[in-house]
Every structure is written in structure tokens, then in C-alpha cells.
Coordinates of C-alpha atoms in Angstrom, one line a residue:
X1 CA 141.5 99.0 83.5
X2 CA 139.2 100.2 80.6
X3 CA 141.3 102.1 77.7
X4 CA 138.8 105.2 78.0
X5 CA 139.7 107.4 80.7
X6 CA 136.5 109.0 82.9
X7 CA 137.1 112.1 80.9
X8 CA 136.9 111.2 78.0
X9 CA 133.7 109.2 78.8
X10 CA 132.6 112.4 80.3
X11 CA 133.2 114.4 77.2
X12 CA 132.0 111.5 74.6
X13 CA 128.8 110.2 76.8
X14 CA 128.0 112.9 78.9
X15 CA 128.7 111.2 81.8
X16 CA 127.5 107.4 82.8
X17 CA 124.7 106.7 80.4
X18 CA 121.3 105.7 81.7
X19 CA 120.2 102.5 81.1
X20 CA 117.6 103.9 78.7
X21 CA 120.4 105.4 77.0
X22 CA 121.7 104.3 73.5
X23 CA 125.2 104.8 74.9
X24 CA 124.9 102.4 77.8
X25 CA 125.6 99.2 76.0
X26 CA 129.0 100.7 74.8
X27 CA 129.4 102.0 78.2
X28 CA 128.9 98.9 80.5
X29 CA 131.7 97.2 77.1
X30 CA 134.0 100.1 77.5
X31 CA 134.0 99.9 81.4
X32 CA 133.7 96.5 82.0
X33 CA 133.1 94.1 79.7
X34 CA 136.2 94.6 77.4
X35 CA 138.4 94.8 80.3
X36 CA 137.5 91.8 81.5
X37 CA 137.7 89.9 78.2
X38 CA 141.3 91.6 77.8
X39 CA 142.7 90.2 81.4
X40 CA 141.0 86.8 80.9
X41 CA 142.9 86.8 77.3
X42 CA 146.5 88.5 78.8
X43 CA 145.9 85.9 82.3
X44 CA 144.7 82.5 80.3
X45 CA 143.1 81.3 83.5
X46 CA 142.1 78.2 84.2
X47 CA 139.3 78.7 86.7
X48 CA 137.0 81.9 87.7
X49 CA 135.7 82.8 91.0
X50 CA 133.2 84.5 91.4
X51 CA 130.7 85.9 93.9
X52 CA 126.8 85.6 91.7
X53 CA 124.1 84.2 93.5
X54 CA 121.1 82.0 92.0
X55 CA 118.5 84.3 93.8
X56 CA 119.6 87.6 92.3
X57 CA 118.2 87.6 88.9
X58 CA 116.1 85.1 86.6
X59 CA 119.0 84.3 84.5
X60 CA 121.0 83.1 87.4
X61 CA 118.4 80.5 88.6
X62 CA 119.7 78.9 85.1
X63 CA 123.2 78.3 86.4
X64 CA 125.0 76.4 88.4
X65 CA 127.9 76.8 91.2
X66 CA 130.3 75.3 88.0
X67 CA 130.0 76.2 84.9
X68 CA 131.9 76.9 81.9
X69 CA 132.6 80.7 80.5
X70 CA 132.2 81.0 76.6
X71 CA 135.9 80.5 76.1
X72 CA 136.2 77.4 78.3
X73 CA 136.9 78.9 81.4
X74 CA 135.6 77.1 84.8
X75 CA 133.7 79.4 86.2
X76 CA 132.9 78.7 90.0
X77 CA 130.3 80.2 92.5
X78 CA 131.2 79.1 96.1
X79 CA 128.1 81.5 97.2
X80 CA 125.8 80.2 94.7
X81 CA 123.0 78.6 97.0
X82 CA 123.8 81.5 99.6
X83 CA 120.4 83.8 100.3
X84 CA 120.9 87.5 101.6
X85 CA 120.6 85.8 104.8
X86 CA 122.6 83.7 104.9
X87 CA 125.3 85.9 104.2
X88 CA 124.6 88.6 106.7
X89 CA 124.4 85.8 109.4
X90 CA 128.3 84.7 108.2
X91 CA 128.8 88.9 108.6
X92 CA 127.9 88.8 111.7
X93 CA 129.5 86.2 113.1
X94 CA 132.6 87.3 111.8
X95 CA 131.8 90.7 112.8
X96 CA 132.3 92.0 109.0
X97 CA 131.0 95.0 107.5
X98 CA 128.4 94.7 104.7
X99 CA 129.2 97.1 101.6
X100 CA 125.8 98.9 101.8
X101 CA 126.8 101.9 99.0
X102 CA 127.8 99.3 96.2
X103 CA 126.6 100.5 93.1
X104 CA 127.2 99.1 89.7
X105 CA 126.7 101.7 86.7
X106 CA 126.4 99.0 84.4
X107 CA 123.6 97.0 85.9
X108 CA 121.9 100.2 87.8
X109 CA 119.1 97.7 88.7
X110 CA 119.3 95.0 91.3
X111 CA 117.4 92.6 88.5
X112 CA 119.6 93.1 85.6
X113 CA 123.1 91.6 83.7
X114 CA 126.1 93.1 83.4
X115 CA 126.7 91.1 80.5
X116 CA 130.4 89.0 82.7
X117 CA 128.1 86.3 83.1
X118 CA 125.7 86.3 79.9
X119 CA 128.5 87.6 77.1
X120 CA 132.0 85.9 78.3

């Protein structure tokens, strides 16, 4: 949960910043980034699943389905090698809704980085 409340990112930011935004990089830390770094530091796991996808951006296609985080973590992609697809085959066979409306205010475009996967 970030330490800044929506509030007082309201009142300090004016709202979520734009990408174009100076404020965006502190943003997508406050939100999500030091969060993160904070649960992996309170949890000390040994392995992290996630859900990235080598055809979703150009850094991706880099990766692997293991790999290590910054701090020695092992990170693991079960969907790796997965295309858009192939997933909404799997959907439908399992008759399973497909989240549509999922928007992430700290990559705003389909193409870019949080930062989880370039910074930790």
C-alpha cells in the first residue's frame, strides 16, 4: 500500500500525472514502485510470479520465463511465450472473463515499463 494517500497525491500532483509530466516518475515510485520494493524487503521471498509476456514491449523480448530480480529474487513468468491468443483461447475454454477496462496509471501506454521489471 503506497504511504501517500490519493489525497494527498491529489493535492501535491494534481491528480495522476501524465506521462509527459515531471511528476510522473515520482508518481509511478510513490504508487508502485516503493511499495513493491517495501513488501519484497518486509516478505524476503524466494521466488516471484509474475504475469509479463515477451510480446508486450521491446524490453521484454530480452527476458526470459526465469530470471533473477536485482536483489536476487527468482523471478518466474509461466505466461512468458503466451500471445494474446493464446490466452483468450484458455478464456474461453474455461469460460473466464477477460479484464477489458485494466488500466495502469503508471505505464498509460500499452508499449511502456513500469519500472517492477526494469528497476527491482
Amino acid at each position: 500500500i503506497p504511504k501517500q494517500t490519493a489525497a494527498h497525491r491529489d493535492a501535491t500532483m494534481n491528480g495522476i500525472p501524465g506521462i509527459d509530466n515531471p511528476q510522473h516518475d515520482e508518481f509511478t515510485e510513490q504508487v508502485k514502485l516503493e511499495p513493491f520494493r517495501r513488501a519484497l524487503d518486509e516478505l524476503k521471498p524466494d521466488v516471484w510470479f509474475n504475469a509479463i509476456r515477451k510480446d508486450q514491449t521491446e524490453f521484454r523480448q530480452g527476458l526470459d520465463v526465469l530470471s533473477l530480480s536485482k536483489d536476487g529474487v527468482l523471478k518466474v513468468a509461466p505466461l512468458f511465450e503466451k500471445t494474446d491468443a493464446d490466452l483468450d483461447v484458455y478464456l474461453d475454454e474455461h469460460k473466464l472473463p477477460n479484464e477489458h477496462d485494466y488500466f495502469d496509471p503508471t505505464k498509460v501506454e500499452e508499449s511502456r515499463e513500469c519500472g517492477l521489471h526494469t528497476q527491482l
